[in-house]
PDB file of C-alpha atoms in Angstrom:
ATOM      1  CA  MET V  16     -10.267 -21.381   4.914  1.00 31.00           C
ATOM      2  CA  GLN V  17     -10.709 -17.758   4.166  1.00 34.00           C
ATOM      3  CA  ASP V  18      -9.515 -16.825   0.479  1.00 36.00           C
ATOM      4  CA  LEU V  19      -7.337 -13.775   0.694  1.00 37.00           C
ATOM      5  CA  ILE V  20      -6.369 -11.412  -2.442  1.00 38.00           C
ATOM      6  CA  LEU V  21      -2.554 -11.484  -2.108  1.00 42.00           C
ATOM      7  CA  GLY V  22      -0.041  -9.291  -3.592  1.00 45.00           C
ATOM      8  CA  GLY V  23       0.777 -10.060  -6.894  1.00 46.00           C
ATOM      9  CA  PRO V  24      -2.407  -9.272  -9.786  1.00 46.00           C
ATOM     10  CA  ASP V  25      -2.627 -13.429  -9.825  1.00 53.00           C
ATOM     11  CA  GLY V  26      -3.176 -13.604  -6.312  1.00 59.00           C
ATOM     12  CA  SER V  27       1.096 -14.397  -5.867  1.00 69.00           C
ATOM     13  CA  PHE V  28       2.959 -14.016  -2.765  1.00 82.00           C
ATOM     14  CA  GLU V  29       5.027 -11.224  -4.032  1.00 89.00           C
ATOM     15  CA  PRO V  30       7.173 -11.072  -0.767  1.00 92.00           C
ATOM     16  CA  VAL V  31       8.986  -7.290  -0.641  1.00 93.00           C
ATOM     17  CA  GLN V  32      11.406  -8.306   2.420  1.00 92.00           C
ATOM     18  CA  MET V  33      12.849 -11.410   3.777  1.00 92.00           C
ATOM     19  CA  SER V  34      14.806 -11.937   7.248  1.00 90.00           C
ATOM     20  CA  TYR V  35      18.011 -14.636   7.636  1.00 89.00           C
ATOM     21  CA  GLY V  36      18.920 -16.874  11.146  1.00 85.00           C
ATOM     22  CA  TYR V  37      21.008 -19.202  12.353  1.00 82.00           C
ATOM     23  CA  ALA V  38      21.195 -21.097  15.180  1.00 78.00           C
ATOM     24  CA  CYS V  39      22.896 -24.382  16.461  1.00 75.00           C
ATOM     25  CA  ASP V  40      21.264 -27.003  18.768  1.00 70.00           C
ATOM     26  CA  SER V  41      22.343 -29.084  21.860  1.00 71.00           C
ATOM     27  CA  SER V  42      23.326 -31.843  19.286  1.00 71.00           C
ATOM     28  CA  GLY V  43      25.771 -29.924  17.320  1.00 71.00           C
ATOM     29  CA  GLY V  44      22.933 -29.610  14.705  1.00 73.00           C
ATOM     30  CA  CYS V  45      22.338 -26.168  12.909  1.00 79.00           C
ATOM     31  CA  PHE V  46      19.764 -24.767  10.905  1.00 81.00           C
ATOM     32  CA  VAL V  47      19.032 -22.066   8.112  1.00 85.00           C
ATOM     33  CA  GLN V  48      16.073 -19.640   9.174  1.00 86.00           C
ATOM     34  CA  LEU V  49      14.278 -17.794   6.564  1.00 91.00           C
ATOM     35  CA  VAL V  50      11.287 -15.606   6.819  1.00 92.00           C
ATOM     36  CA  TRP V  51       9.365 -13.762   3.495  1.00 93.00           C
ATOM     37  CA  ILE V  52       7.088 -11.550   4.283  1.00 93.00           C
ATOM     38  CA  ASP V  53       5.021  -8.872   1.644  1.00 93.00           C
ATOM     39  CA  VAL V  54       4.186  -6.038   3.797  1.00 91.00           C
ATOM     40  CA  SER V  55       7.431  -3.734   5.075  1.00 90.00           C
ATOM     41  CA  GLY V  56       8.760  -1.888   7.703  1.00 89.00           C
ATOM     42  CA  PRO V  57      10.863  -2.188  10.991  1.00 89.00           C
ATOM     43  CA  LEU V  58       8.524  -4.523  12.332  1.00 90.00           C
ATOM     44  CA  ALA V  59       7.634  -6.621   9.458  1.00 90.00           C
ATOM     45  CA  CYS V  60      11.675  -7.435   9.916  1.00 88.00           C
ATOM     46  CA  ARG V  61      10.672  -8.275  13.600  1.00 86.00           C
ATOM     47  CA  VAL V  62       8.686 -11.637  12.961  1.00 87.00           C
ATOM     48  CA  GLY V  63      11.441 -14.045  11.970  1.00 83.00           C
ATOM     49  CA  GLU V  64      11.819 -13.339  15.841  1.00 82.00           C
ATOM     50  CA  ASN V  65       8.400 -13.725  16.684  1.00 83.00           C
ATOM     51  CA  PHE V  66       6.143 -15.406  14.280  1.00 83.00           C
ATOM     52  CA  GLU V  67       2.963 -13.619  16.206  1.00 83.00           C
ATOM     53  CA  VAL V  68       3.899 -10.984  15.681  1.00 84.00           C
ATOM     54  CA  LEU V  69       1.957  -9.120  12.722  1.00 85.00           C
ATOM     55  CA  PRO V  70       2.043  -5.663  10.795  1.00 87.00           C
ATOM     56  CA  ALA V  71      -0.043  -3.384   9.973  1.00 85.00           C
ATOM     57  CA  ASN V  72      -2.695  -4.421   7.383  1.00 87.00           C
ATOM     58  CA  ALA V  73      -3.115  -7.355   6.222  1.00 91.00           C
ATOM     59  CA  GLY V  74      -0.617  -9.420   5.416  1.00 92.00           C
ATOM     60  CA  THR V  75       1.459 -12.660   4.429  1.00 93.00           C
ATOM     61  CA  PHE V  76       4.376 -14.181   5.758  1.00 92.00           C
ATOM     62  CA  VAL V  77       6.342 -17.545   4.739  1.00 92.00           C
ATOM     63  CA  ALA V  78       9.036 -19.708   7.216  1.00 90.00           C
ATOM     64  CA  THR V  79      11.342 -21.945   6.488  1.00 89.00           C
ATOM     65  CA  ALA V  80      13.775 -23.440   8.678  1.00 86.00           C
ATOM     66  CA  VAL V  81      15.842 -25.593   6.592  1.00 86.00           C
ATOM     67  CA  ARG V  82      18.732 -28.044   8.285  1.00 83.00           C
ATOM     68  CA  ILE V  83      22.690 -27.490   7.391  1.00 83.00           C
ATOM     69  CA  ASP V  84      25.398 -29.538   8.694  1.00 71.00           C
ATOM     70  CA  ALA V  85      27.399 -27.089  10.608  1.00 66.00           C
ATOM     71  CA  MET V  86      27.555 -23.251  10.208  1.00 65.00           C
ATOM     72  CA  GLY V  87      31.629 -23.709   8.232  1.00 62.00           C
ATOM     73  CA  SER V  88      31.141 -19.948   6.903  1.00 67.00           C
ATOM     74  CA  SER V  89      28.445 -16.898   6.865  1.00 75.00           C
ATOM     75  CA  CYS V  90      26.990 -18.474   3.885  1.00 87.00           C
ATOM     76  CA  PRO V  91      26.001 -22.004   4.319  1.00 89.00           C
ATOM     77  CA  VAL V  92      26.018 -23.188   0.369  1.00 90.00           C
ATOM     78  CA  GLY V  93      24.063 -26.040  -0.607  1.00 91.00           C
ATOM     79  CA  ASP V  94      20.801 -27.098  -1.865  1.00 94.00           C
ATOM     80  CA  TYR V  95      17.607 -27.890   1.323  1.00 92.00           C
ATOM     81  CA  LEU V  96      15.233 -29.834   0.336  1.00 91.00           C
ATOM     82  CA  ILE V  97      11.811 -29.107   2.165  1.00 88.00           C
ATOM     83  CA  GLU V  98      10.356 -32.364   3.889  1.00 76.00           C
ATOM     84  CA  PRO V  99       6.418 -32.926   3.523  1.00 71.00           C
ATOM     85  CA  VAL V 100       4.589 -32.398   7.330  1.00 63.00           C
ATOM     86  CA  GLU V 101       1.167 -35.162   7.458  1.00 58.00           C
ATOM     87  CA  PRO V 102      -1.728 -32.620   8.391  1.00 52.00           C
ATOM     88  CA  SER V 103      -2.992 -35.881  10.118  1.00 47.00           C
ATOM     89  CA  ASN V 104      -0.492 -35.350  13.453  1.00 42.00           C
ATOM     90  CA  GLY V 105      -2.963 -32.415  14.927  1.00 42.00           C
ATOM     91  CA  TRP V 106      -0.009 -30.524  14.523  1.00 38.00           C
ATOM     92  CA  THR V 107       1.013 -31.835  17.562  1.00 37.00           C
ATOM     93  CA  GLU V 108       4.558 -33.463  19.184  1.00 37.00           C
ATOM     94  CA  PRO V 109       6.288 -34.987  17.376  1.00 37.00           C
ATOM     95  CA  SER V 110       6.226 -32.680  14.646  1.00 48.00           C
ATOM     96  CA  SER V 111       9.130 -29.717  14.595  1.00 55.00           C
ATOM     97  CA  CYS V 112       7.193 -27.747  11.952  1.00 63.00           C
ATOM     98  CA  ALA V 113       3.628 -27.017  13.363  1.00 56.00           C
ATOM     99  CA  PRO V 114       1.982 -23.489  12.474  1.00 52.00           C
ATOM    100  CA  ASP V 115       1.826 -22.289  15.541  1.00 53.00           C
ATOM    101  CA  LEU V 116       5.397 -21.939  16.903  1.00 56.00           C
ATOM    102  CA  PRO V 117       6.562 -18.993  18.437  1.00 56.00           C
ATOM    103  CA  THR V 118       9.638 -19.070  16.027  1.00 61.00           C
ATOM    104  CA  PHE V 119      12.127 -22.011  14.701  1.00 63.00           C
ATOM    105  CA  LEU V 120      15.418 -20.399  16.490  1.00 60.00           C
ATOM    106  CA  ARG V 121      13.869 -20.170  20.289  1.00 57.00           C
ATOM    107  CA  ASP V 122      12.807 -23.706  19.215  1.00 55.00           C
ATOM    108  CA  VAL V 123      16.357 -24.318  19.036  1.00 51.00           C
ATOM    109  CA  GLU V 124      17.830 -21.987  21.918  1.00 52.00           C
ATOM    110  CA  SER V 125      14.856 -24.606  23.956  1.00 52.00           C
ATOM    111  CA  SER V 126      16.754 -27.784  22.366  1.00 49.00           C
ATOM    112  CA  ARG V 127      14.276 -28.963  20.600  1.00 54.00           C
ATOM    113  CA  SER V 128      15.188 -30.738  17.606  1.00 56.00           C
ATOM    114  CA  ILE V 129      13.915 -28.954  13.846  1.00 60.00           C
ATOM    115  CA  ASP V 130      13.256 -30.341  10.769  1.00 68.00           C
ATOM    116  CA  SER V 131      13.615 -28.971   7.467  1.00 80.00           C
ATOM    117  CA  CYS V 132      10.279 -27.597   6.589  1.00 83.00           C
ATOM    118  CA  SER V 133       7.971 -24.294   6.115  1.00 87.00           C
ATOM    119  CA  VAL V 134       5.099 -22.826   7.096  1.00 86.00           C
ATOM    120  CA  MET V 135       3.006 -19.576   5.453  1.00 88.00           C
ATOM    121  CA  ARG V 136       0.424 -17.539   7.546  1.00 88.00           C
ATOM    122  CA  GLN V 137      -1.834 -14.847   6.724  1.00 90.00           C
ATOM    123  CA  TRP V 138      -3.174 -12.780   8.641  1.00 91.00           C
ATOM    124  CA  ASP V 139      -5.918 -10.187   8.043  1.00 92.00           C
ATOM    125  CA  TYR V 140      -6.065  -5.735   8.290  1.00 90.00           C
ATOM    126  CA  ARG V 141      -6.811  -5.966  12.011  1.00 90.00           C
ATOM    127  CA  GLY V 142      -4.458  -8.410  13.203  1.00 88.00           C
ATOM    128  CA  VAL V 143      -6.336 -11.458  12.826  1.00 89.00           C
ATOM    129  CA  LEU V 144      -4.743 -14.938  11.963  1.00 87.00           C
ATOM    130  CA  THR V 145      -6.609 -16.124   8.900  1.00 89.00           C
ATOM    131  CA  SER V 146      -4.920 -18.697   7.300  1.00 86.00           C
ATOM    132  CA  THR V 147      -1.810 -21.287   8.188  1.00 85.00           C
ATOM    133  CA  GLU V 148      -0.748 -24.139   6.094  1.00 85.00           C
ATOM    134  CA  SER V 149       2.605 -26.346   6.248  1.00 84.00           C
ATOM    135  CA  ALA V 150       3.824 -26.533   2.690  1.00 87.00           C
ATOM    136  CA  ARG V 151       4.067 -29.629   0.805  1.00 86.00           C
ATOM    137  CA  SER V 152       6.928 -29.972  -0.634  1.00 89.00           C
ATOM    138  CA  GLY V 153      10.247 -26.943  -1.513  1.00 93.00           C
ATOM    139  CA  LEU V 154      13.500 -26.351  -2.397  1.00 95.00           C
ATOM    140  CA  VAL V 155      15.806 -23.686  -0.941  1.00 95.00           C
ATOM    141  CA  SER V 156      19.320 -23.518  -2.746  1.00 95.00           C
ATOM    142  CA  ILE V 157      22.114 -21.250  -1.022  1.00 93.00           C
ATOM    143  CA  ARG V 158      24.693 -20.052  -2.906  1.00 94.00           C
ATOM    144  CA  GLN V 159      27.841 -17.168  -2.940  1.00 93.00           C
ATOM    145  CA  ALA V 160      28.221 -15.057  -5.817  1.00 94.00           C
ATOM    146  CA  GLY V 161      31.377 -12.863  -5.037  1.00 93.00           C
ATOM    147  CA  ASP V 162      30.516 -10.724  -2.132  1.00 93.00           C
ATOM    148  CA  ALA V 163      26.635 -12.203  -1.962  1.00 93.00           C
ATOM    149  CA  CYS V 164      24.961 -15.061  -0.499  1.00 93.00           C
ATOM    150  CA  VAL V 165      22.217 -15.313  -2.725  1.00 95.00           C
ATOM    151  CA  PHE V 166      19.322 -17.436  -1.494  1.00 94.00           C
ATOM    152  CA  ASN V 167      16.318 -19.410  -3.960  1.00 95.00           C
ATOM    153  CA  ALA V 168      13.533 -20.418  -2.500  1.00 94.00           C
ATOM    154  CA  GLU V 169      10.463 -22.370  -4.406  1.00 94.00           C
ATOM    155  CA  ILE V 170       8.567 -23.778  -1.746  1.00 93.00           C
ATOM    156  CA  VAL V 171       4.842 -25.339  -2.938  1.00 91.00           C
ATOM    157  CA  PHE V 172       1.745 -25.546  -0.753  1.00 88.00           C
ATOM    158  CA  ALA V 173      -1.566 -26.907  -1.559  1.00 86.00           C
ATOM    159  CA  ASP V 174      -3.898 -24.484  -0.828  1.00 85.00           C
ATOM    160  CA  GLN V 175      -1.869 -21.032  -0.614  1.00 85.00           C
ATOM    161  CA  PRO V 176       0.345 -19.215  -3.659  1.00 85.00           C
ATOM    162  CA  ASP V 177       3.968 -21.257  -3.661  1.00 89.00           C
ATOM    163  CA  LEU V 178       6.608 -19.015  -3.377  1.00 90.00           C
ATOM    164  CA  VAL V 179       9.267 -18.505  -6.016  1.00 92.00           C
ATOM    165  CA  GLN V 180      11.711 -15.893  -4.713  1.00 91.00           C
ATOM    166  CA  SER V 181      15.562 -15.046  -4.707  1.00 93.00           C
ATOM    167  CA  PHE V 182      17.284 -13.028  -2.365  1.00 93.00           C
ATOM    168  CA  GLN V 183      20.687 -11.875  -1.533  1.00 92.00           C
ATOM    169  CA  ILE V 184      22.753 -10.538   1.418  1.00 91.00           C
ATOM    170  CA  PRO V 185      26.120  -8.808   0.975  1.00 91.00           C
ATOM    171  CA  VAL V 186      28.232 -11.918   2.910  1.00 89.00           C
ATOM    172  CA  GLN V 187      30.023  -9.196   5.364  1.00 87.00           C
ATOM    173  CA  GLU V 188      26.039  -8.350   6.402  1.00 87.00           C
ATOM    174  CA  LEU V 189      25.546 -11.531   7.871  1.00 84.00           C
ATOM    175  CA  PRO V 190      25.089 -12.228  11.347  1.00 79.00           C
ATOM    176  CA  ASN V 191      28.179 -14.245  12.572  1.00 69.00           C
ATOM    177  CA  THR V 192      26.346 -14.954  16.342  1.00 66.00           C
ATOM    178  CA  GLU V 193      23.387 -17.693  16.426  1.00 64.00           C
ATOM    179  CA  SER V 194      20.106 -15.671  16.732  1.00 58.00           C
ATOM    180  CA  LEU V 195      21.327 -12.849  15.254  1.00 69.00           C
ATOM    181  CA  MET V 196      18.600 -11.936  12.633  1.00 75.00           C
ATOM    182  CA  ILE V 197      19.325  -9.605   9.647  1.00 80.00           C
ATOM    183  CA  CYS V 198      16.287  -8.253   7.555  1.00 81.00           C
ATOM    184  CA  VAL V 199      16.669  -7.627   3.751  1.00 86.00           C
ATOM    185  CA  ASP V 200      14.665  -5.597   1.017  1.00 85.00           C
ATOM    186  CA  ASN V 201      13.638  -7.503  -2.163  1.00 76.00           C
TER     187      ASN V 201
END
């Protein structure tokens, strides 16, 4: 694995944008997809639609899927545990958090079940993928605070910097249709 120097002065992962979307599978189970990225711009926002999109310059993103009971409101309040994925399975079926998925949203649209999980991907300035790792654990807490939906995340990786971050989106800007994405700056 190649070492990268990440955004913060201490090598920490410091995302500048977050994208949000949700989908429900054919069995009625729903999940939220969150993608934090340390590169800004319109192309960076599109990473949530396709994990193979890698914006200019070197960067890192963390893509997280959390299973929710149902999409009853636009702000899915709750605490969602990120379950560890065993790398010993070679990232093949039946793991639904394989680091090479095109996006969690597309996976659910194709009626494949998704576990609550998180993946970090890093690329160099040429757009070459240099590192991929699934989280060993984590917690995403979603709260409504007045007119905002607040997303707090603590996602822990074995070999890469952890993600400890908070973003908020005005409730009226949250997508009310499955598979639509919204992107916000930190």
